[in-house]
PDB file of C-alpha atoms in Angstrom:
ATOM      1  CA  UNK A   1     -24.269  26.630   0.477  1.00  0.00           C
ATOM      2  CA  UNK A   2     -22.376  23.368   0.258  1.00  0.00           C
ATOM      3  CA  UNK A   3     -18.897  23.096  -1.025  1.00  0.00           C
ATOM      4  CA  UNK A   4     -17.726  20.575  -4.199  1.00  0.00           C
ATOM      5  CA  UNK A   5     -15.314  19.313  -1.731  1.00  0.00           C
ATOM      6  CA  UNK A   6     -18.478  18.247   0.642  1.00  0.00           C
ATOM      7  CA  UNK A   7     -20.511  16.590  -1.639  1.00  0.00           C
ATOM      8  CA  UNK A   8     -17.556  14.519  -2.710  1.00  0.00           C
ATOM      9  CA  UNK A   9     -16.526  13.381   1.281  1.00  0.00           C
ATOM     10  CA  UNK A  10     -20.566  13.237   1.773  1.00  0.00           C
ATOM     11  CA  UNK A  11     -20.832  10.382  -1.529  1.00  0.00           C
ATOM     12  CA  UNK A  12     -17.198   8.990  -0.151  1.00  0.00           C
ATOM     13  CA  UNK A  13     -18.915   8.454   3.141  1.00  0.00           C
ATOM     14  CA  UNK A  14     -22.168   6.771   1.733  1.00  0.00           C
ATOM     15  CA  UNK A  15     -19.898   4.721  -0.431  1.00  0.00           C
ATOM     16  CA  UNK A  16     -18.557   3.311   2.557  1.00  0.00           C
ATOM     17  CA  UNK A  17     -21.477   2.467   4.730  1.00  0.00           C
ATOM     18  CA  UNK A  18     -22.935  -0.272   2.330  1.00  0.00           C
ATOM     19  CA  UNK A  19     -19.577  -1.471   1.921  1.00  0.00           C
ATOM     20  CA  UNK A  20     -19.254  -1.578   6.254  1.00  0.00           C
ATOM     21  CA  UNK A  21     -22.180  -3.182   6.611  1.00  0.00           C
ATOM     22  CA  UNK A  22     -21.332  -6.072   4.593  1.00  0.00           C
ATOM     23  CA  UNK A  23     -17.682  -6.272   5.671  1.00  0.00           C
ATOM     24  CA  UNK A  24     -19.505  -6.913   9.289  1.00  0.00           C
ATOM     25  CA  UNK A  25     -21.916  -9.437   8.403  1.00  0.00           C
ATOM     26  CA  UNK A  26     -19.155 -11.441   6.318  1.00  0.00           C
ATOM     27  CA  UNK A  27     -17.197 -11.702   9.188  1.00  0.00           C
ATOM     28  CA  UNK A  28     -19.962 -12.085  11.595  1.00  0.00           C
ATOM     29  CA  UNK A  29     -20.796 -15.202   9.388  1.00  0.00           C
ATOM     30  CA  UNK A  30     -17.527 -16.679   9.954  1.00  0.00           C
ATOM     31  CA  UNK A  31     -17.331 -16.801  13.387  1.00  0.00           C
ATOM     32  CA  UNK A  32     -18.953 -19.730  15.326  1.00  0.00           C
ATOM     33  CA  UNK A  33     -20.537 -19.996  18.540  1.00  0.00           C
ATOM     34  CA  UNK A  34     -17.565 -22.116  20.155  1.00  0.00           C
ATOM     35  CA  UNK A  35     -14.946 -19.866  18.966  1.00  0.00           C
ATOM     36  CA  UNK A  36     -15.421 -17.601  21.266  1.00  0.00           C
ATOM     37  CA  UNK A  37     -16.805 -20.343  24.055  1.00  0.00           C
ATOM     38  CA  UNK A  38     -20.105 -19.532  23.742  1.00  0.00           C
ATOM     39  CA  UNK A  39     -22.882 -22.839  23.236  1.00  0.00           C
ATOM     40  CA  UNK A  40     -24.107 -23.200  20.495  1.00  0.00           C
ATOM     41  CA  UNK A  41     -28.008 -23.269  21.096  1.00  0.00           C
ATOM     42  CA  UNK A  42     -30.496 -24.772  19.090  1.00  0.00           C
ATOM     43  CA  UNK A  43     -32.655 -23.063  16.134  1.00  0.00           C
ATOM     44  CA  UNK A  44     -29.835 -21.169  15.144  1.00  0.00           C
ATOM     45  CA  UNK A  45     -30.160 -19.486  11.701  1.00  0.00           C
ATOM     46  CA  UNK A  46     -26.904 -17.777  11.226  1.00  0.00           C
ATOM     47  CA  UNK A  47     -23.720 -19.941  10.523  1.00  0.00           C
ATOM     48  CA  UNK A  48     -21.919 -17.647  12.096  1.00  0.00           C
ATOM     49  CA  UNK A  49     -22.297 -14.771  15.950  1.00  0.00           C
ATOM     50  CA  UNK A  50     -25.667 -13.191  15.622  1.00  0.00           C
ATOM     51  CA  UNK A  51     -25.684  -9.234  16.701  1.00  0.00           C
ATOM     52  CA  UNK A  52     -26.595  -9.637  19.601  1.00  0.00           C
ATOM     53  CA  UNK A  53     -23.735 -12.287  20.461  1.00  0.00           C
ATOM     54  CA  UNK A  54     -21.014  -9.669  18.620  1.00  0.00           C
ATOM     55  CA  UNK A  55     -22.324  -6.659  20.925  1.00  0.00           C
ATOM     56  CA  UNK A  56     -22.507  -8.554  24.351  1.00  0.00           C
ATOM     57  CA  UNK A  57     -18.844  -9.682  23.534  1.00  0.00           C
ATOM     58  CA  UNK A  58     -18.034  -6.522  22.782  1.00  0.00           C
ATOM     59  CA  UNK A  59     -19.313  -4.655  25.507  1.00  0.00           C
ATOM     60  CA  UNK A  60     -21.778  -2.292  23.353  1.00  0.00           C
ATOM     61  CA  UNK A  61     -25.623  -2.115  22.845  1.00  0.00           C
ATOM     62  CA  UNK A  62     -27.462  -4.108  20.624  1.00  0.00           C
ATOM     63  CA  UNK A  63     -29.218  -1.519  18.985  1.00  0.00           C
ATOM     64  CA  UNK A  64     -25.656   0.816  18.136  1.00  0.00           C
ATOM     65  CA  UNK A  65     -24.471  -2.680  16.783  1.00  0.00           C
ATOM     66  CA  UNK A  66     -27.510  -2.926  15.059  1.00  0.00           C
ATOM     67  CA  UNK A  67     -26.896   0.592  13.200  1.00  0.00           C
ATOM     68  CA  UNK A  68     -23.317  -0.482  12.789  1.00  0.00           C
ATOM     69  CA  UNK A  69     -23.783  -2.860  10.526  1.00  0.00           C
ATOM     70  CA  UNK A  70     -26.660  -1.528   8.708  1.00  0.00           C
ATOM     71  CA  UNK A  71     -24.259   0.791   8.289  1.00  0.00           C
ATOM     72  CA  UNK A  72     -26.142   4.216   9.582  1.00  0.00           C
ATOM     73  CA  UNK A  73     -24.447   7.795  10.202  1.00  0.00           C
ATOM     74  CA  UNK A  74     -23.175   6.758  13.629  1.00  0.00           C
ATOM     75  CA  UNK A  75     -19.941   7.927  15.004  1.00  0.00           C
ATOM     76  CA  UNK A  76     -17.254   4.517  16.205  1.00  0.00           C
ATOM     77  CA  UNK A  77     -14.513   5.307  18.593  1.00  0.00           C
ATOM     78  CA  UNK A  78     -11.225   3.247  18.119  1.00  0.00           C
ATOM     79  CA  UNK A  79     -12.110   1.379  21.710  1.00  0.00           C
ATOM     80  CA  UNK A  80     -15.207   0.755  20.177  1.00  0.00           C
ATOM     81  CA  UNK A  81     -13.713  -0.939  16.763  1.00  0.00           C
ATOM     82  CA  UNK A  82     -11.270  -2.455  18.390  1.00  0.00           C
ATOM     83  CA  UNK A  83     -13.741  -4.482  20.758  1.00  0.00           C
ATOM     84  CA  UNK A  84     -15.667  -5.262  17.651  1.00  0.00           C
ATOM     85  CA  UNK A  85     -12.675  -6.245  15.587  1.00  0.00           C
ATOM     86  CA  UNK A  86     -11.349  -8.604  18.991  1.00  0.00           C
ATOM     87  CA  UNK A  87     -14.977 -10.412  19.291  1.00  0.00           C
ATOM     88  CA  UNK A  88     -15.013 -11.170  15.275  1.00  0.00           C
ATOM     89  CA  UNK A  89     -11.271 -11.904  15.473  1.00  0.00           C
ATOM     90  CA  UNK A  90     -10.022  -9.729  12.702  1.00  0.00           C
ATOM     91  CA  UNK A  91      -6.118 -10.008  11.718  1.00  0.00           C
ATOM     92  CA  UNK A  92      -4.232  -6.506  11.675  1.00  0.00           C
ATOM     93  CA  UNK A  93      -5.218  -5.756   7.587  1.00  0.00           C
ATOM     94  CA  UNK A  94      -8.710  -6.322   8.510  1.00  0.00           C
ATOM     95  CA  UNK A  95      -8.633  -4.008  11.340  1.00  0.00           C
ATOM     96  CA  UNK A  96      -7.402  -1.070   9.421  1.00  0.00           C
ATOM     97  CA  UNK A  97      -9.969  -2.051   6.520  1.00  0.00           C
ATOM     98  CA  UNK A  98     -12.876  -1.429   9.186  1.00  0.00           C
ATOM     99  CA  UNK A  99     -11.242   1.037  10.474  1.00  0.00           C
ATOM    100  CA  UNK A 100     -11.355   3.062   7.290  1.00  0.00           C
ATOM    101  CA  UNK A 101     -14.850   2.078   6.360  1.00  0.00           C
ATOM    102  CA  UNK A 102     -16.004   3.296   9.590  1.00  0.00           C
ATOM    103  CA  UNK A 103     -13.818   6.606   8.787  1.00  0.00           C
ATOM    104  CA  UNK A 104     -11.462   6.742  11.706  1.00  0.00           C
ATOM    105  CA  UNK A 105      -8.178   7.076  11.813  1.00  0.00           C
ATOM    106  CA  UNK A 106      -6.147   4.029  12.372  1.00  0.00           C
ATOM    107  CA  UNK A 107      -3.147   4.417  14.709  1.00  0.00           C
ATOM    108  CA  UNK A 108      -0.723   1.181  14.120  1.00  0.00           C
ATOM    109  CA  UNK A 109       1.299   2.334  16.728  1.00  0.00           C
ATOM    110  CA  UNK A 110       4.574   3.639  14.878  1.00  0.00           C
ATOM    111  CA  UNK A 111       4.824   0.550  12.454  1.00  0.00           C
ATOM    112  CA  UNK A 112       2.883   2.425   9.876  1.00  0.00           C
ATOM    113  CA  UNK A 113       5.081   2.281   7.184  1.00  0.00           C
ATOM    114  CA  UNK A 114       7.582  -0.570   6.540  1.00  0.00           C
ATOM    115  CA  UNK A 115      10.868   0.459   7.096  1.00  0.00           C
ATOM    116  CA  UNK A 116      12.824  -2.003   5.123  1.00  0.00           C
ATOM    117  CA  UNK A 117      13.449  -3.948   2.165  1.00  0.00           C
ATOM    118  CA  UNK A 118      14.104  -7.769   1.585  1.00  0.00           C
ATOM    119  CA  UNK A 119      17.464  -9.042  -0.290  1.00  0.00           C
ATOM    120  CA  UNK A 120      15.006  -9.543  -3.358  1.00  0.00           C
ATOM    121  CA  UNK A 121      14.133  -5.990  -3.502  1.00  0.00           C
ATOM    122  CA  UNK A 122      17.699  -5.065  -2.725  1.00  0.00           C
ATOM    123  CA  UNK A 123      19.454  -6.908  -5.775  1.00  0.00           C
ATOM    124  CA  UNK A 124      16.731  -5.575  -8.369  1.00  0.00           C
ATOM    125  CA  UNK A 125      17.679  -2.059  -7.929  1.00  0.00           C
ATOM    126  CA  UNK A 126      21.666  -2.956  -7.407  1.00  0.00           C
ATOM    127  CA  UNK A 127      20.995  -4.259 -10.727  1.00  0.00           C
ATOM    128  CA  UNK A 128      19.472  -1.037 -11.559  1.00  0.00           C
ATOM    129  CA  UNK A 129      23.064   0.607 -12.172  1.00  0.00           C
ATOM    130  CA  UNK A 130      24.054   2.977 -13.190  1.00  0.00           C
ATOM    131  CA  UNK A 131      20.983   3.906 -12.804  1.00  0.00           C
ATOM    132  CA  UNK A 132      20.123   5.427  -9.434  1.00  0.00           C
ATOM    133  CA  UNK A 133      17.649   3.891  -7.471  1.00  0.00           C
ATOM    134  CA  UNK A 134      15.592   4.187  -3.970  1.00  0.00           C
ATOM    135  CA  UNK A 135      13.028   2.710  -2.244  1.00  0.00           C
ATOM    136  CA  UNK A 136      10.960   5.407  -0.152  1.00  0.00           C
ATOM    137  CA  UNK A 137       7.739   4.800   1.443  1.00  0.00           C
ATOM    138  CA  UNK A 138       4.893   7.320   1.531  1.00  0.00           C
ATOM    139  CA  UNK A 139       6.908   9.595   4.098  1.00  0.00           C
ATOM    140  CA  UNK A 140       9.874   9.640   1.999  1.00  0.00           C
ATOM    141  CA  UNK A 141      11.780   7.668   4.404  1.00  0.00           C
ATOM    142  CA  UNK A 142      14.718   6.005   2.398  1.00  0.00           C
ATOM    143  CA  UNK A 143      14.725   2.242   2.631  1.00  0.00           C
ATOM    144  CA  UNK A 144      17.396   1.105   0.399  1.00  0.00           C
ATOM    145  CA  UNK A 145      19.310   2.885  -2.630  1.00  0.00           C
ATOM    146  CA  UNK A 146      21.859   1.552  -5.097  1.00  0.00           C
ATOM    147  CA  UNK A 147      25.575   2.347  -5.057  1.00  0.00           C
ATOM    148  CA  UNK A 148      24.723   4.718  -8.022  1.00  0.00           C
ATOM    149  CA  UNK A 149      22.172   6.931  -5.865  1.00  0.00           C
ATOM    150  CA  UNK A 150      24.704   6.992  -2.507  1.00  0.00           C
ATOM    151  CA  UNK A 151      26.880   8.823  -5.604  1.00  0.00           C
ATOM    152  CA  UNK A 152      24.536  11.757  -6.253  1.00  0.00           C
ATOM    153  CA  UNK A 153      22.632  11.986  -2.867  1.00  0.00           C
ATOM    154  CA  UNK A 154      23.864  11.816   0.691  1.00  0.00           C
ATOM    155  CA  UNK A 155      20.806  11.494   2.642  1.00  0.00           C
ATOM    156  CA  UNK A 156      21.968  11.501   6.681  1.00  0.00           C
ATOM    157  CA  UNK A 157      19.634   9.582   9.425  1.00  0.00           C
ATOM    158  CA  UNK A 158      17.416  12.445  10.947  1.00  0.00           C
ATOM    159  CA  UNK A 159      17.761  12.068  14.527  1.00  0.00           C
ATOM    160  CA  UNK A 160      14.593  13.897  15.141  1.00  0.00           C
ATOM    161  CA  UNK A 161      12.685  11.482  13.187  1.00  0.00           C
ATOM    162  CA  UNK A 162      15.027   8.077  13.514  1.00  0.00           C
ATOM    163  CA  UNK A 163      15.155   7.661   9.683  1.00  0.00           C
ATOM    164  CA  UNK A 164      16.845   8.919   6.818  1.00  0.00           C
ATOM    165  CA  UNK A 165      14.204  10.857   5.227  1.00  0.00           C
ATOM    166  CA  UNK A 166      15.120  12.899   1.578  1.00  0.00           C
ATOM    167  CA  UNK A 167      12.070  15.296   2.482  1.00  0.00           C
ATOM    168  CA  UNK A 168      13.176  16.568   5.744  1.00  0.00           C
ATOM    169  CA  UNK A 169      17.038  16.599   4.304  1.00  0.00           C
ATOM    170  CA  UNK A 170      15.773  18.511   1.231  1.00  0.00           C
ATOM    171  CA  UNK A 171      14.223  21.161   3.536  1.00  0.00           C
ATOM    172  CA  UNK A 172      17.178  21.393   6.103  1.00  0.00           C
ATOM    173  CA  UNK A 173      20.252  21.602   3.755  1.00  0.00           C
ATOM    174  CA  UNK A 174      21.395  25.593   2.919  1.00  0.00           C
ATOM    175  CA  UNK A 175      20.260  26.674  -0.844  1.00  0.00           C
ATOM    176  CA  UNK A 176      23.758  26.197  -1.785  1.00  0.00           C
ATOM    177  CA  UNK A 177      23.873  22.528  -0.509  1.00  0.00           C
ATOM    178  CA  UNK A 178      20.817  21.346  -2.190  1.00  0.00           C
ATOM    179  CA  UNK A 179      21.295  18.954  -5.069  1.00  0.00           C
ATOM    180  CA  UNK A 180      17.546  19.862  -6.695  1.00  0.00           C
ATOM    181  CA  UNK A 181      18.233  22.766  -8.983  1.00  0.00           C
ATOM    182  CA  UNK A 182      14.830  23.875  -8.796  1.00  0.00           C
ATOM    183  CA  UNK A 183      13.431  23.417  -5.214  1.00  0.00           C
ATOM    184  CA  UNK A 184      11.241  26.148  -5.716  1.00  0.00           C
ATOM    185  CA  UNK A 185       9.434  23.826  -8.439  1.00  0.00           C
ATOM    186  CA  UNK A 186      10.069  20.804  -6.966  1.00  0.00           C
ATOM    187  CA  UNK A 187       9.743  21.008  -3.429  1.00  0.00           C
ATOM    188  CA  UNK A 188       6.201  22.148  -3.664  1.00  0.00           C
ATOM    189  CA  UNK A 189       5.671  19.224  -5.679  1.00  0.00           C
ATOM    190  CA  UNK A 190       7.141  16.437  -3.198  1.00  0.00           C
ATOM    191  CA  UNK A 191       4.760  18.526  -0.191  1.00  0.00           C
ATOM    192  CA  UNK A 192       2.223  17.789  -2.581  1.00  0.00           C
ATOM    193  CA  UNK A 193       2.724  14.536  -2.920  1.00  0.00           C
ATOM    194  CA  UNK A 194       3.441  13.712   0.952  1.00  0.00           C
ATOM    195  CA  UNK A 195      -0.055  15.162   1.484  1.00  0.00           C
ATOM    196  CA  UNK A 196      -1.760  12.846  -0.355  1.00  0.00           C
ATOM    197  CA  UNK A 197      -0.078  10.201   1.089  1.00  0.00           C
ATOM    198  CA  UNK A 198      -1.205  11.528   4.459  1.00  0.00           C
ATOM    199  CA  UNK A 199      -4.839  11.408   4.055  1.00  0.00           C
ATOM    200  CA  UNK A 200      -4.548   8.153   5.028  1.00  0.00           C
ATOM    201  CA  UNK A 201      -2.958   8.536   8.266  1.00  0.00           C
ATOM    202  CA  UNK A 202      -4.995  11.395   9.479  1.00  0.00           C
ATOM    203  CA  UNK A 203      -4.518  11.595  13.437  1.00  0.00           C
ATOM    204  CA  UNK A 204      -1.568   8.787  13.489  1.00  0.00           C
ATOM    205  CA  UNK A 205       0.896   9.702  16.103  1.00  0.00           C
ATOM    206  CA  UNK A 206       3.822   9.103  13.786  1.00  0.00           C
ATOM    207  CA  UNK A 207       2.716  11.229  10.937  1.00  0.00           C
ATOM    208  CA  UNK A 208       0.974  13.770  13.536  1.00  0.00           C
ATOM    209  CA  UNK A 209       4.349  14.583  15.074  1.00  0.00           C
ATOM    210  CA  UNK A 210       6.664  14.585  11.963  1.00  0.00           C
ATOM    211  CA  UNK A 211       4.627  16.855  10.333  1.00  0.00           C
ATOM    212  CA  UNK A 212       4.528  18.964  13.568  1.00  0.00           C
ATOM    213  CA  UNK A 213       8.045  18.593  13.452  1.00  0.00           C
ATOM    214  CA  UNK A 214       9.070  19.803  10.235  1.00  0.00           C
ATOM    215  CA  UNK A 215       7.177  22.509  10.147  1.00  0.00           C
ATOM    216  CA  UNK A 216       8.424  23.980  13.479  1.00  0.00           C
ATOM    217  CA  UNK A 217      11.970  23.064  11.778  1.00  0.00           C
ATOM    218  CA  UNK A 218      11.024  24.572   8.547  1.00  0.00           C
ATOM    219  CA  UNK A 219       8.981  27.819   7.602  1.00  0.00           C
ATOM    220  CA  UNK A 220       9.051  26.873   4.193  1.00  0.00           C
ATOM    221  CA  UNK A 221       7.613  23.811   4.405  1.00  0.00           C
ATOM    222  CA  UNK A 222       5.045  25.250   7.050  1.00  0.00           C
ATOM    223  CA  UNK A 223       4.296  27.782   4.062  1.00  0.00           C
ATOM    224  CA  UNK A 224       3.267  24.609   1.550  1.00  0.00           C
ATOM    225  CA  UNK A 225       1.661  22.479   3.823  1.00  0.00           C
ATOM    226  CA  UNK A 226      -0.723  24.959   4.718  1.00  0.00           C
ATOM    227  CA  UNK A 227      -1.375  25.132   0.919  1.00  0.00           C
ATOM    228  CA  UNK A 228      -2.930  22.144   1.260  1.00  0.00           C
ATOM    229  CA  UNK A 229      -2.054  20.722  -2.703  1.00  0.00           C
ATOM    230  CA  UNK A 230      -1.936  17.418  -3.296  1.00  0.00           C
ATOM    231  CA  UNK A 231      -0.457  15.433  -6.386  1.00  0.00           C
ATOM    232  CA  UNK A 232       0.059  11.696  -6.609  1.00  0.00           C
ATOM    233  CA  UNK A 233       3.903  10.198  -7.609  1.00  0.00           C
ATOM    234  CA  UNK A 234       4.397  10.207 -10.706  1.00  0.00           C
ATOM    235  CA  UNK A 235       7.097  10.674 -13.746  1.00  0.00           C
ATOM    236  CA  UNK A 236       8.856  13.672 -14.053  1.00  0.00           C
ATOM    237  CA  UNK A 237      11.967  15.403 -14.890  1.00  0.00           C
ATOM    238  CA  UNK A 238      14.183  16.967 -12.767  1.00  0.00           C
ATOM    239  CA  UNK A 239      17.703  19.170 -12.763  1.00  0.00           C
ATOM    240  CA  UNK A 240      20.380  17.774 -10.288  1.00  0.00           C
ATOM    241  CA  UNK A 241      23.613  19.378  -9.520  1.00  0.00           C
ATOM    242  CA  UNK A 242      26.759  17.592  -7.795  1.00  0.00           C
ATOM    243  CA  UNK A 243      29.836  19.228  -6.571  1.00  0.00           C
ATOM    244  CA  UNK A 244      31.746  17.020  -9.041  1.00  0.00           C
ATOM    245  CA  UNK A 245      30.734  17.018 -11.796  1.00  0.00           C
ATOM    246  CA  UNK A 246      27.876  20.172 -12.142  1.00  0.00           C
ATOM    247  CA  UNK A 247      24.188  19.537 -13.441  1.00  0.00           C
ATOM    248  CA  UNK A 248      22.144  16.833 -14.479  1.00  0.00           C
ATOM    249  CA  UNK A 249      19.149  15.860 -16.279  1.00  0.00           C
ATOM    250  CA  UNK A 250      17.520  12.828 -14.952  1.00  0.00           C
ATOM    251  CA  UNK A 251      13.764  11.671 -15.479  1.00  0.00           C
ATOM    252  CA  UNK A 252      12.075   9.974 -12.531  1.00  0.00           C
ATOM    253  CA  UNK A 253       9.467   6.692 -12.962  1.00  0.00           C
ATOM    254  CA  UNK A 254       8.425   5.387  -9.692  1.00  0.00           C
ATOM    255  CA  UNK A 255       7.605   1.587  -9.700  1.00  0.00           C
ATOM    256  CA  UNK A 256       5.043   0.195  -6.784  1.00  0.00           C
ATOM    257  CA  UNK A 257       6.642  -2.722  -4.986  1.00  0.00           C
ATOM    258  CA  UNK A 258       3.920  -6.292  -4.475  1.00  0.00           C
ATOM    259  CA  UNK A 259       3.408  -6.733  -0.809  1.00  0.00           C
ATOM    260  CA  UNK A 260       4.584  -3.378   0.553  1.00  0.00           C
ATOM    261  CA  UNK A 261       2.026  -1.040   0.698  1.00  0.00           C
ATOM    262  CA  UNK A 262       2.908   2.904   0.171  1.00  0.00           C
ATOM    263  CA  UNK A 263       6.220   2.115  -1.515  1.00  0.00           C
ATOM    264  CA  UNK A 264       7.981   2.794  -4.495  1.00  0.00           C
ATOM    265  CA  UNK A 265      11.061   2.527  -6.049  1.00  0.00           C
ATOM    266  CA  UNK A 266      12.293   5.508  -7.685  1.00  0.00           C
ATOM    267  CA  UNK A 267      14.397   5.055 -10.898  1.00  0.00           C
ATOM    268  CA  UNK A 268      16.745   7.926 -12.158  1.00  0.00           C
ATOM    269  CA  UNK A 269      17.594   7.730 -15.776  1.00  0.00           C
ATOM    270  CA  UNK A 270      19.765  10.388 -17.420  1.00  0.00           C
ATOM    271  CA  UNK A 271      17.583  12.684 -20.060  1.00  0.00           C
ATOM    272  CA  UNK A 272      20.957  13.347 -22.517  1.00  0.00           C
ATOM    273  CA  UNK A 273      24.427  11.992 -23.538  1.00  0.00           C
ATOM    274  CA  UNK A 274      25.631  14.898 -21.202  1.00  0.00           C
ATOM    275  CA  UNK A 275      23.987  13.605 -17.924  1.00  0.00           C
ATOM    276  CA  UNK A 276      25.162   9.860 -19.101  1.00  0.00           C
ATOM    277  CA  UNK A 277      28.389  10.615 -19.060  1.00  0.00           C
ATOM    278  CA  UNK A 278      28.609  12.313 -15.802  1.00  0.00           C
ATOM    279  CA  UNK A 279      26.957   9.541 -14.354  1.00  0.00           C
ATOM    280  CA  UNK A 280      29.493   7.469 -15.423  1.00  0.00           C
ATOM    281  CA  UNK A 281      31.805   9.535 -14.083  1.00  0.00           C
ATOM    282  CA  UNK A 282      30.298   9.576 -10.461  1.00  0.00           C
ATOM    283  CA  UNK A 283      30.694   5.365 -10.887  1.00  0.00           C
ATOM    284  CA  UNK A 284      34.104   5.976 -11.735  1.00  0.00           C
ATOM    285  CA  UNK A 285      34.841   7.851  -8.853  1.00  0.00           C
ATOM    286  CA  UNK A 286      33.452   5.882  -6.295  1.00  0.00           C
ATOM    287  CA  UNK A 287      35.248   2.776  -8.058  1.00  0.00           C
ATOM    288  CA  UNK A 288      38.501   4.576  -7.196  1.00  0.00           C
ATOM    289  CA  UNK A 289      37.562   5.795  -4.411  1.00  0.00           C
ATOM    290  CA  UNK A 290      36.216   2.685  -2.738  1.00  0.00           C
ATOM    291  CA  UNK A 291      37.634   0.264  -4.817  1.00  0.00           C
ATOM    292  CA  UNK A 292      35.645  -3.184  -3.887  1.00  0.00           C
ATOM    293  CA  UNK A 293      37.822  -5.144  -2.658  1.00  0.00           C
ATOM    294  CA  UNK A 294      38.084  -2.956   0.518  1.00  0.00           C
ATOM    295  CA  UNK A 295      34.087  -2.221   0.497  1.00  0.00           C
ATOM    296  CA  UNK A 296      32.862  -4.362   3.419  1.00  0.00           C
TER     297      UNK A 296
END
């Protein structure tokens, strides 16, 4: 008997196939003769590489071409796409696009996931205090935070990984040290979330070994990966504690960020009059603690 969850990849997979095939002829179409030094011949009826052209150049038959881009069940390896993608001279975001279409994983070589923020992106959530602020990508990697978040959260650089990443911190720090009264709500929740993040990076290298990585590194998070849940971001609330100044209440809203894909910035705004004030009170702090005339 077939499972719910296989009729729904089966109608995912015929959804793409159409949309494949015509993502191949467009760009077929667009490519001439004498861009890729070829003559151009006479009685040609295509504006563009006819199949034939596009599987001699790419070192394939004409007939798996053929079923390419008529967009049959046929199986693509990535030295297959990326000869097709070179001969039809596809830039990097069309690349991945076929790529996904033709359901394979697509390997960007460790540059998955941007790992940093312009100025403009910087100033809006500076401006964002006192309320915290992040940036994370889809991994949780931190990009940038606001002074107001550096008071609540000290997230160190994870050797292991080469980024500061709140997920793998979260998991590593004692029960005592971790500023999420809850973790046994919200850690599940964040796994959750990472996972469906990840089922568009299925056999990357970079994803492939941090999750291999923090689960050898962490049983618990072994434990809820192998759950397999997944949750998108979203709003929520959340308990904090801090050695200063006890719990908080903040409410999460994560904001998606023009031009950088998988990102968010995460805004922390106190639930009560309570959690205000101690948030003004971590400001304080760090304002007499690192007063900013010696901040450099």
């Amino acid at each position: 008997m077939m499972e719910t969850g296989d009729v729904g990849t089966m109608t995912t997979t015929q959804r793409r196939r159409p949309e494949l095939a015509a993502f191949l002829r467009s760009r077929r179409a667009r490519v001439t003769p004498a861009d890729v030094g070829m003559p151009p011949g006479l009685r040609r009826r295509t504006p563009g590489l006819r199949r034939e052209e596009v599987a001699q150049l790419s070192g394939v038959g004409v007939t798996w071409y053929t079923w390419l881009e008529q967009g049959r069940p046929i199986n693509a390896s990535p030295q297959v796409l990326d000869a097709v993608a070179r001969t039809l001279r596809l830039d990097q975001p069309e690349r991945e696009h076929l790529y996904r279409l033709a359901g394979v994983p697509y390997d960007r070589g460790g540059e998955g996931l941007p790992q940093r923020v312009g100025q403009d992106v910087q100033e809006v959530i500076d401006a964002l205090d006192p309320r915290p602020a992040v940036v994370y990508n889809s991994r949780y990697d931190l990009l940038a935070t606001n002074a107001a978040y550096g008071d609540l959260f000290r997230i160190p650089r994870t050797p292991e990984i080469g980024a500061a990443n709140a997920l793998w911190t979260l998991f590593m720090v004692s029960e005592e040290a971790c500023p999420v009264v809850h973790p046994e709500r919200e850690l599940p929740v964040m796994v959750a979330t990472l996972r469906s993040a990840y089922g568009r990076h299925v056999g990357e290298p970079a994803w492939e070994d941090f999750i291999r990585k923090l689960s050898a590194a962490s049983a618990n998070f072994a434990e809820l990966w192998a759950s397999g849940e997944v949750v998108p971001p979203g709003p929520r609330g959340k308990r904090f504690r801090h050695a200063a100044v006890g719990e908080l209440r903040l409410a999460t809203l994560s904001l998606s960020i023009d031009g950088m894909a998988e990102c968010r910035i995460v805004v922390y705004t106190p639930e009560d009059a309570d959690s205000w004030e101690k948030v003004a009170r971590l400001r304080e702090r760090r304002q007499r603690l690192w007063p900013p005339s010696e901040v450099v």
